[in-house]
Amino acid sequence: MRVVSLVPSLTEAVATTLPGALVGATDWCTHPADLDVVRVGGTKNPDVPAIVALRPDLVIANEEENRPPDLHALRAAGIEVLVTEVRGLGQAFDELARVLAACGAGRPRWLDVAESRWLDGDGAGRRTAGEPAVGTRAAVPIWRRPWMVLGRDTFAGDVLARLGVDNAYAAHTERYPRVPLEELCSAGLDLVVLPDEPYRFTREDGPEAFPATLPVALVSGRHLTWYGPSLAEAPEVLGAALRAALR
């Protein structure tokens, strides 16, 4: 099986489970750190001729991260394309199992571990113990200039909800609304969560925009937004960052 991945999360999942199956990945596919495959451009601007030249049996993509015209061009070239849709943790686990099965893999142990850590709880797929931030009302900026935040129906929003963080914009009509900084600062928040991707928020770039009295949690974007092997450790990694900010 020759696989090209256009999604960083899925790249890590396939490379970890089926070493050697991947022949191509995007420039944004940074894990595993030693991944040695042909790079085929970005998630939004893949090099379609380069992908075709790799003669893949399967290209794996995502409906949000990749553009329909690129996927259509790959299919027109006779390449099978599997497109995932991930708006929450339960869906992520289902799609990971589907992708790995399509690549010829059995169910890996890391997937079972991750699923048990996130979904074992009250029977409704929610964690019931150990949440570090229960009842915390937060905004989650994902970009600045302009400021954009997580809105409705997002994977990262579901991740945070299961850790007790209530997204202040979860009921917004848009999934990634633009919100003026002035509104964010006056929204009655308990916390601002700043991931290091897609925008790379750092201690020097992001927290200074908010009042000193408003706690800010700098978190790993890979653990917040990726659905792959990182999910197995994400509760602990994200939980530690949230607890540190709320002390």
PDB file of C-alpha atoms in Angstrom:
ATOM      1  CA  MET A   1       0.000   0.000   0.000  1.00  0.00           C
ATOM      2  CA  ARG A   2       1.317   3.423  -1.034  1.00  0.00           C
ATOM      3  CA  VAL A   3      -0.321   6.285   0.851  1.00  0.00           C
ATOM      4  CA  VAL A   4      -0.111  10.069   0.560  1.00  0.00           C
ATOM      5  CA  SER A   5      -1.474  12.081   3.472  1.00  0.00           C
ATOM      6  CA  LEU A   6      -2.655  15.664   3.184  1.00  0.00           C
ATOM      7  CA  VAL A   7      -3.543  15.939   6.891  1.00  0.00           C
ATOM      8  CA  PRO A   8      -0.876  16.221   9.626  1.00  0.00           C
ATOM      9  CA  SER A   9      -2.982  14.311  12.166  1.00  0.00           C
ATOM     10  CA  LEU A  10      -3.523  11.420   9.770  1.00  0.00           C
ATOM     11  CA  THR A  11       0.106  11.457   8.684  1.00  0.00           C
ATOM     12  CA  GLU A  12       1.185  10.799  12.259  1.00  0.00           C
ATOM     13  CA  ALA A  13      -1.486   8.133  12.711  1.00  0.00           C
ATOM     14  CA  VAL A  14      -0.494   6.189   9.592  1.00  0.00           C
ATOM     15  CA  ALA A  15       3.269   6.600  10.063  1.00  0.00           C
ATOM     16  CA  THR A  16       3.033   5.379  13.658  1.00  0.00           C
ATOM     17  CA  THR A  17       0.807   2.422  12.832  1.00  0.00           C
ATOM     18  CA  LEU A  18       2.149   1.380   9.407  1.00  0.00           C
ATOM     19  CA  PRO A  19       5.803   2.415   9.083  1.00  0.00           C
ATOM     20  CA  GLY A  20       6.731   2.524   5.403  1.00  0.00           C
ATOM     21  CA  ALA A  21       3.205   2.920   4.022  1.00  0.00           C
ATOM     22  CA  LEU A  22       3.469   6.678   3.555  1.00  0.00           C
ATOM     23  CA  VAL A  23       5.230   7.858   0.415  1.00  0.00           C
ATOM     24  CA  GLY A  24       4.187  11.509   0.575  1.00  0.00           C
ATOM     25  CA  ALA A  25       2.963  14.118   3.050  1.00  0.00           C
ATOM     26  CA  THR A  26       2.514  17.867   3.307  1.00  0.00           C
ATOM     27  CA  ASP A  27       5.091  20.374   4.474  1.00  0.00           C
ATOM     28  CA  TRP A  28       3.022  20.781   7.651  1.00  0.00           C
ATOM     29  CA  CYS A  29       3.279  17.113   8.596  1.00  0.00           C
ATOM     30  CA  THR A  30       5.842  17.445  11.396  1.00  0.00           C
ATOM     31  CA  HIS A  31       5.252  14.170  13.257  1.00  0.00           C
ATOM     32  CA  PRO A  32       6.778  11.683  13.610  1.00  0.00           C
ATOM     33  CA  ALA A  33       9.877  13.876  13.835  1.00  0.00           C
ATOM     34  CA  ASP A  34      11.919  11.455  11.734  1.00  0.00           C
ATOM     35  CA  LEU A  35       9.351  11.150   8.932  1.00  0.00           C
ATOM     36  CA  ASP A  36      11.237  10.752   5.661  1.00  0.00           C
ATOM     37  CA  VAL A  37       8.838  10.999   2.728  1.00  0.00           C
ATOM     38  CA  VAL A  38       8.371  13.182  -0.334  1.00  0.00           C
ATOM     39  CA  ARG A  39       6.863  16.551   0.569  1.00  0.00           C
ATOM     40  CA  VAL A  40       3.971  17.557  -1.654  1.00  0.00           C
ATOM     41  CA  GLY A  41       3.246  21.162  -0.639  1.00  0.00           C
ATOM     42  CA  GLY A  42       0.735  22.495   1.859  1.00  0.00           C
ATOM     43  CA  THR A  43      -2.675  21.329   2.964  1.00  0.00           C
ATOM     44  CA  LYS A  44      -4.315  24.154   1.001  1.00  0.00           C
ATOM     45  CA  ASN A  45      -1.969  24.096  -1.992  1.00  0.00           C
ATOM     46  CA  PRO A  46      -0.763  20.537  -2.605  1.00  0.00           C
ATOM     47  CA  ASP A  47       1.319  19.796  -5.682  1.00  0.00           C
ATOM     48  CA  VAL A  48      -1.147  17.586  -7.537  1.00  0.00           C
ATOM     49  CA  PRO A  49       1.283  16.493 -10.307  1.00  0.00           C
ATOM     50  CA  ALA A  50       3.851  15.523  -7.658  1.00  0.00           C
ATOM     51  CA  ILE A  51       1.260  13.436  -5.844  1.00  0.00           C
ATOM     52  CA  VAL A  52       0.204  11.713  -9.066  1.00  0.00           C
ATOM     53  CA  ALA A  53       3.860  10.967  -9.827  1.00  0.00           C
ATOM     54  CA  LEU A  54       4.147   9.063  -6.547  1.00  0.00           C
ATOM     55  CA  ARG A  55       1.540   6.571  -7.823  1.00  0.00           C
ATOM     56  CA  PRO A  56      -0.318   6.289  -4.514  1.00  0.00           C
ATOM     57  CA  ASP A  57      -2.947   3.641  -3.914  1.00  0.00           C
ATOM     58  CA  LEU A  58      -4.717   6.072  -1.608  1.00  0.00           C
ATOM     59  CA  VAL A  59      -4.674   9.756  -0.703  1.00  0.00           C
ATOM     60  CA  ILE A  60      -6.130  10.647   2.684  1.00  0.00           C
ATOM     61  CA  ALA A  61      -7.625  14.097   3.200  1.00  0.00           C
ATOM     62  CA  ASN A  62     -10.017  16.084   5.371  1.00  0.00           C
ATOM     63  CA  GLU A  63     -13.071  18.099   4.329  1.00  0.00           C
ATOM     64  CA  GLU A  64     -11.953  21.109   6.358  1.00  0.00           C
ATOM     65  CA  GLU A  65      -8.199  21.106   5.832  1.00  0.00           C
ATOM     66  CA  ASN A  66      -8.115  20.372   2.101  1.00  0.00           C
ATOM     67  CA  ARG A  67      -9.771  22.105  -0.855  1.00  0.00           C
ATOM     68  CA  PRO A  68     -12.366  20.301  -3.019  1.00  0.00           C
ATOM     69  CA  PRO A  69     -10.727  21.375  -6.339  1.00  0.00           C
ATOM     70  CA  ASP A  70      -7.463  19.632  -5.371  1.00  0.00           C
ATOM     71  CA  LEU A  71      -9.270  16.463  -4.327  1.00  0.00           C
ATOM     72  CA  HIS A  72     -11.310  16.533  -7.536  1.00  0.00           C
ATOM     73  CA  ALA A  73      -8.099  16.828  -9.579  1.00  0.00           C
ATOM     74  CA  LEU A  74      -6.624  13.805  -7.827  1.00  0.00           C
ATOM     75  CA  ARG A  75      -9.737  11.752  -8.461  1.00  0.00           C
ATOM     76  CA  ALA A  76      -9.752  12.876 -12.100  1.00  0.00           C
ATOM     77  CA  ALA A  77      -6.227  11.454 -12.340  1.00  0.00           C
ATOM     78  CA  GLY A  78      -7.575   8.076 -11.255  1.00  0.00           C
ATOM     79  CA  ILE A  79      -6.422   8.209  -7.640  1.00  0.00           C
ATOM     80  CA  GLU A  80      -8.610   7.015  -4.778  1.00  0.00           C
ATOM     81  CA  VAL A  81      -9.168   9.763  -2.210  1.00  0.00           C
ATOM     82  CA  LEU A  82     -10.563   9.132   1.256  1.00  0.00           C
ATOM     83  CA  VAL A  83     -11.956  12.293   2.877  1.00  0.00           C
ATOM     84  CA  THR A  84     -12.558  12.458   6.609  1.00  0.00           C
ATOM     85  CA  GLU A  85     -14.919  14.715   8.560  1.00  0.00           C
ATOM     86  CA  VAL A  86     -14.041  15.416  12.180  1.00  0.00           C
ATOM     87  CA  ARG A  87     -16.130  17.767  14.333  1.00  0.00           C
ATOM     88  CA  GLY A  88     -15.741  16.003  17.685  1.00  0.00           C
ATOM     89  CA  LEU A  89     -13.790  13.339  19.553  1.00  0.00           C
ATOM     90  CA  GLY A  90     -16.186  10.485  18.932  1.00  0.00           C
ATOM     91  CA  GLN A  91     -16.131  11.183  15.222  1.00  0.00           C
ATOM     92  CA  ALA A  92     -12.338  11.455  15.314  1.00  0.00           C
ATOM     93  CA  PHE A  93     -11.964   7.963  16.723  1.00  0.00           C
ATOM     94  CA  ASP A  94     -14.362   6.541  14.140  1.00  0.00           C
ATOM     95  CA  GLU A  95     -12.546   8.255  11.287  1.00  0.00           C
ATOM     96  CA  LEU A  96      -9.126   7.159  12.520  1.00  0.00           C
ATOM     97  CA  ALA A  97     -10.301   3.552  12.551  1.00  0.00           C
ATOM     98  CA  ARG A  98     -11.714   3.976   9.035  1.00  0.00           C
ATOM     99  CA  VAL A  99      -8.519   5.516   7.661  1.00  0.00           C
ATOM    100  CA  LEU A 100      -6.230   2.908   9.198  1.00  0.00           C
ATOM    101  CA  ALA A 101      -8.440   0.080   7.945  1.00  0.00           C
ATOM    102  CA  ALA A 102      -8.365   1.587   4.433  1.00  0.00           C
ATOM    103  CA  CYS A 103      -4.565   1.596   4.658  1.00  0.00           C
ATOM    104  CA  GLY A 104      -4.563  -2.087   5.558  1.00  0.00           C
ATOM    105  CA  ALA A 105      -3.836  -1.756   9.279  1.00  0.00           C
ATOM    106  CA  GLY A 106      -5.442  -3.458  12.217  1.00  0.00           C
ATOM    107  CA  ARG A 107      -6.632  -1.416  15.191  1.00  0.00           C
ATOM    108  CA  PRO A 108      -3.534  -0.097  16.995  1.00  0.00           C
ATOM    109  CA  ARG A 109      -3.119  -0.076  20.761  1.00  0.00           C
ATOM    110  CA  TRP A 110      -2.595   3.710  20.853  1.00  0.00           C
ATOM    111  CA  LEU A 111      -6.098   4.198  19.473  1.00  0.00           C
ATOM    112  CA  ASP A 112      -7.637   2.032  22.196  1.00  0.00           C
ATOM    113  CA  VAL A 113      -5.642   3.877  24.861  1.00  0.00           C
ATOM    114  CA  ALA A 114      -6.659   7.295  23.533  1.00  0.00           C
ATOM    115  CA  GLU A 115     -10.310   6.354  23.242  1.00  0.00           C
ATOM    116  CA  SER A 116     -10.457   4.984  26.788  1.00  0.00           C
ATOM    117  CA  ARG A 117      -8.802   8.106  28.203  1.00  0.00           C
ATOM    118  CA  TRP A 118     -11.289  10.416  26.519  1.00  0.00           C
ATOM    119  CA  LEU A 119     -14.539   8.515  26.264  1.00  0.00           C
ATOM    120  CA  ASP A 120     -14.677   6.335  29.389  1.00  0.00           C
ATOM    121  CA  GLY A 121     -16.942   8.216  31.741  1.00  0.00           C
ATOM    122  CA  ASP A 122     -20.641   8.561  32.297  1.00  0.00           C
ATOM    123  CA  GLY A 123     -21.706   6.431  29.333  1.00  0.00           C
ATOM    124  CA  ALA A 124     -22.440   9.479  27.209  1.00  0.00           C
ATOM    125  CA  GLY A 125     -18.904   9.869  25.938  1.00  0.00           C
ATOM    126  CA  ARG A 126     -17.881  12.558  28.425  1.00  0.00           C
ATOM    127  CA  ARG A 127     -15.184  12.422  31.055  1.00  0.00           C
ATOM    128  CA  THR A 128     -16.588  12.711  34.562  1.00  0.00           C
ATOM    129  CA  ALA A 129     -13.466  12.960  36.692  1.00  0.00           C
ATOM    130  CA  GLY A 130     -10.170  14.756  36.575  1.00  0.00           C
ATOM    131  CA  GLU A 131     -11.299  17.719  34.515  1.00  0.00           C
ATOM    132  CA  PRO A 132      -8.959  20.577  35.453  1.00  0.00           C
ATOM    133  CA  ALA A 133     -11.228  23.495  34.599  1.00  0.00           C
ATOM    134  CA  VAL A 134     -14.878  22.588  35.254  1.00  0.00           C
ATOM    135  CA  GLY A 135     -17.193  25.515  34.560  1.00  0.00           C
ATOM    136  CA  THR A 136     -14.453  27.736  33.167  1.00  0.00           C
ATOM    137  CA  ARG A 137     -15.780  30.137  30.527  1.00  0.00           C
ATOM    138  CA  ALA A 138     -13.114  30.700  27.905  1.00  0.00           C
ATOM    139  CA  ALA A 139     -12.393  32.034  24.453  1.00  0.00           C
ATOM    140  CA  VAL A 140      -9.953  30.214  22.195  1.00  0.00           C
ATOM    141  CA  PRO A 141      -8.267  32.506  19.663  1.00  0.00           C
ATOM    142  CA  ILE A 142      -6.748  30.683  16.707  1.00  0.00           C
ATOM    143  CA  TRP A 143      -5.530  33.766  14.793  1.00  0.00           C
ATOM    144  CA  ARG A 144      -4.762  37.418  15.245  1.00  0.00           C
ATOM    145  CA  ARG A 145      -4.736  40.293  12.732  1.00  0.00           C
ATOM    146  CA  PRO A 146      -7.680  39.719  12.613  1.00  0.00           C
ATOM    147  CA  TRP A 147      -8.584  37.961  15.830  1.00  0.00           C
ATOM    148  CA  MET A 148     -10.473  34.733  15.185  1.00  0.00           C
ATOM    149  CA  VAL A 149     -11.762  32.231  17.739  1.00  0.00           C
ATOM    150  CA  LEU A 150     -13.240  28.768  17.929  1.00  0.00           C
ATOM    151  CA  GLY A 151     -16.972  28.940  17.341  1.00  0.00           C
ATOM    152  CA  ARG A 152     -19.549  26.192  16.965  1.00  0.00           C
ATOM    153  CA  ASP A 153     -19.054  22.547  16.088  1.00  0.00           C
ATOM    154  CA  THR A 154     -15.263  22.169  16.270  1.00  0.00           C
ATOM    155  CA  PHE A 155     -13.031  19.279  17.279  1.00  0.00           C
ATOM    156  CA  ALA A 156     -10.879  21.477  19.528  1.00  0.00           C
ATOM    157  CA  GLY A 157     -13.974  22.882  21.176  1.00  0.00           C
ATOM    158  CA  ASP A 158     -15.137  19.367  22.015  1.00  0.00           C
ATOM    159  CA  VAL A 159     -11.704  18.521  23.429  1.00  0.00           C
ATOM    160  CA  LEU A 160     -11.827  21.509  25.765  1.00  0.00           C
ATOM    161  CA  ALA A 161     -15.443  20.849  26.742  1.00  0.00           C
ATOM    162  CA  ARG A 162     -14.449  17.394  27.948  1.00  0.00           C
ATOM    163  CA  LEU A 163     -11.843  19.053  30.167  1.00  0.00           C
ATOM    164  CA  GLY A 164     -14.443  21.331  31.705  1.00  0.00           C
ATOM    165  CA  VAL A 165     -13.873  24.440  29.572  1.00  0.00           C
ATOM    166  CA  ASP A 166     -17.032  26.133  28.256  1.00  0.00           C
ATOM    167  CA  ASN A 167     -16.357  27.847  24.937  1.00  0.00           C
ATOM    168  CA  ALA A 168     -17.892  31.317  25.136  1.00  0.00           C
ATOM    169  CA  TYR A 169     -18.512  31.250  21.369  1.00  0.00           C
ATOM    170  CA  ALA A 170     -19.787  27.688  21.040  1.00  0.00           C
ATOM    171  CA  ALA A 171     -23.221  28.938  19.992  1.00  0.00           C
ATOM    172  CA  HIS A 172     -21.924  31.358  17.374  1.00  0.00           C
ATOM    173  CA  THR A 173     -23.353  30.931  13.886  1.00  0.00           C
ATOM    174  CA  GLU A 174     -19.847  30.587  12.439  1.00  0.00           C
ATOM    175  CA  ARG A 175     -17.298  27.904  13.198  1.00  0.00           C
ATOM    176  CA  TYR A 176     -14.367  30.331  13.268  1.00  0.00           C
ATOM    177  CA  PRO A 177     -15.799  33.805  13.816  1.00  0.00           C
ATOM    178  CA  ARG A 178     -13.831  37.029  13.737  1.00  0.00           C
ATOM    179  CA  VAL A 179     -14.193  38.730  17.096  1.00  0.00           C
ATOM    180  CA  PRO A 180     -12.694  42.162  17.830  1.00  0.00           C
ATOM    181  CA  LEU A 181     -10.145  42.179  20.628  1.00  0.00           C
ATOM    182  CA  GLU A 182     -12.222  44.737  22.510  1.00  0.00           C
ATOM    183  CA  GLU A 183     -15.113  42.265  22.612  1.00  0.00           C
ATOM    184  CA  LEU A 184     -12.886  39.441  23.806  1.00  0.00           C
ATOM    185  CA  CYS A 185     -11.529  41.592  26.617  1.00  0.00           C
ATOM    186  CA  SER A 186     -15.015  42.590  27.786  1.00  0.00           C
ATOM    187  CA  ALA A 187     -16.777  39.229  27.370  1.00  0.00           C
ATOM    188  CA  GLY A 188     -16.641  38.233  31.040  1.00  0.00           C
ATOM    189  CA  LEU A 189     -14.206  35.390  30.438  1.00  0.00           C
ATOM    190  CA  ASP A 190     -12.508  33.275  33.086  1.00  0.00           C
ATOM    191  CA  LEU A 191      -9.711  32.225  30.743  1.00  0.00           C
ATOM    192  CA  VAL A 192      -8.170  32.733  27.318  1.00  0.00           C
ATOM    193  CA  VAL A 193      -6.711  29.614  25.683  1.00  0.00           C
ATOM    194  CA  LEU A 194      -3.933  30.278  23.157  1.00  0.00           C
ATOM    195  CA  PRO A 195      -2.695  27.297  21.105  1.00  0.00           C
ATOM    196  CA  ASP A 196       0.575  27.402  19.173  1.00  0.00           C
ATOM    197  CA  GLU A 197      -1.172  26.531  15.908  1.00  0.00           C
ATOM    198  CA  PRO A 198      -2.543  27.439  13.435  1.00  0.00           C
ATOM    199  CA  TYR A 199      -1.287  30.820  14.704  1.00  0.00           C
ATOM    200  CA  ARG A 200       1.856  30.395  16.767  1.00  0.00           C
ATOM    201  CA  PHE A 201       0.927  32.152  19.991  1.00  0.00           C
ATOM    202  CA  THR A 202       3.850  32.426  22.424  1.00  0.00           C
ATOM    203  CA  ARG A 203       4.521  34.069  25.782  1.00  0.00           C
ATOM    204  CA  GLU A 204       5.674  37.144  23.865  1.00  0.00           C
ATOM    205  CA  ASP A 205       2.945  37.117  21.214  1.00  0.00           C
ATOM    206  CA  GLY A 206      -0.642  36.912  22.440  1.00  0.00           C
ATOM    207  CA  PRO A 207      -0.970  37.186  26.241  1.00  0.00           C
ATOM    208  CA  GLU A 208       0.007  40.869  26.230  1.00  0.00           C
ATOM    209  CA  ALA A 209      -3.189  41.701  24.315  1.00  0.00           C
ATOM    210  CA  PHE A 210      -5.393  40.779  27.277  1.00  0.00           C
ATOM    211  CA  PRO A 211      -5.874  42.377  30.693  1.00  0.00           C
ATOM    212  CA  ALA A 212      -3.316  41.282  33.272  1.00  0.00           C
ATOM    213  CA  THR A 213      -6.171  40.056  35.470  1.00  0.00           C
ATOM    214  CA  LEU A 214      -7.412  37.592  32.829  1.00  0.00           C
ATOM    215  CA  PRO A 215      -5.636  34.206  33.003  1.00  0.00           C
ATOM    216  CA  VAL A 216      -4.105  32.957  29.747  1.00  0.00           C
ATOM    217  CA  ALA A 217      -3.264  29.314  29.040  1.00  0.00           C
ATOM    218  CA  LEU A 218      -0.656  28.651  26.364  1.00  0.00           C
ATOM    219  CA  VAL A 219      -1.340  25.147  25.058  1.00  0.00           C
ATOM    220  CA  SER A 220       0.067  22.702  22.534  1.00  0.00           C
ATOM    221  CA  GLY A 221      -1.821  23.009  19.260  1.00  0.00           C
ATOM    222  CA  ARG A 222      -0.910  19.452  18.380  1.00  0.00           C
ATOM    223  CA  HIS A 223      -2.632  18.166  21.514  1.00  0.00           C
ATOM    224  CA  LEU A 224      -5.625  20.458  21.077  1.00  0.00           C
ATOM    225  CA  THR A 225      -6.306  20.228  17.337  1.00  0.00           C
ATOM    226  CA  TRP A 226      -4.683  16.999  16.082  1.00  0.00           C
ATOM    227  CA  TYR A 227      -6.557  13.690  16.100  1.00  0.00           C
ATOM    228  CA  GLY A 228      -3.962  10.938  16.110  1.00  0.00           C
ATOM    229  CA  PRO A 229      -1.512   9.313  18.538  1.00  0.00           C
ATOM    230  CA  SER A 230      -1.199  12.604  20.427  1.00  0.00           C
ATOM    231  CA  LEU A 231      -4.739  12.047  21.733  1.00  0.00           C
ATOM    232  CA  ALA A 232      -3.413   9.407  24.125  1.00  0.00           C
ATOM    233  CA  GLU A 233      -1.445  12.005  26.097  1.00  0.00           C
ATOM    234  CA  ALA A 234      -3.562  15.079  25.357  1.00  0.00           C
ATOM    235  CA  PRO A 235      -5.713  14.972  28.539  1.00  0.00           C
ATOM    236  CA  GLU A 236      -2.639  15.179  30.733  1.00  0.00           C
ATOM    237  CA  VAL A 237      -0.769  17.723  28.581  1.00  0.00           C
ATOM    238  CA  LEU A 238      -3.717  20.063  28.140  1.00  0.00           C
ATOM    239  CA  GLY A 239      -4.899  19.574  31.696  1.00  0.00           C
ATOM    240  CA  ALA A 240      -1.528  20.629  33.083  1.00  0.00           C
ATOM    241  CA  ALA A 241      -1.522  23.802  30.980  1.00  0.00           C
ATOM    242  CA  LEU A 242      -5.055  24.711  32.066  1.00  0.00           C
ATOM    243  CA  ARG A 243      -4.337  24.102  35.735  1.00  0.00           C
ATOM    244  CA  ALA A 244      -1.171  26.197  35.571  1.00  0.00           C
ATOM    245  CA  ALA A 245      -3.077  29.140  34.098  1.00  0.00           C
ATOM    246  CA  LEU A 246      -5.921  28.959  36.618  1.00  0.00           C
ATOM    247  CA  ARG A 247      -3.806  28.817  39.768  1.00  0.00           C
TER     248      ARG A 247
END
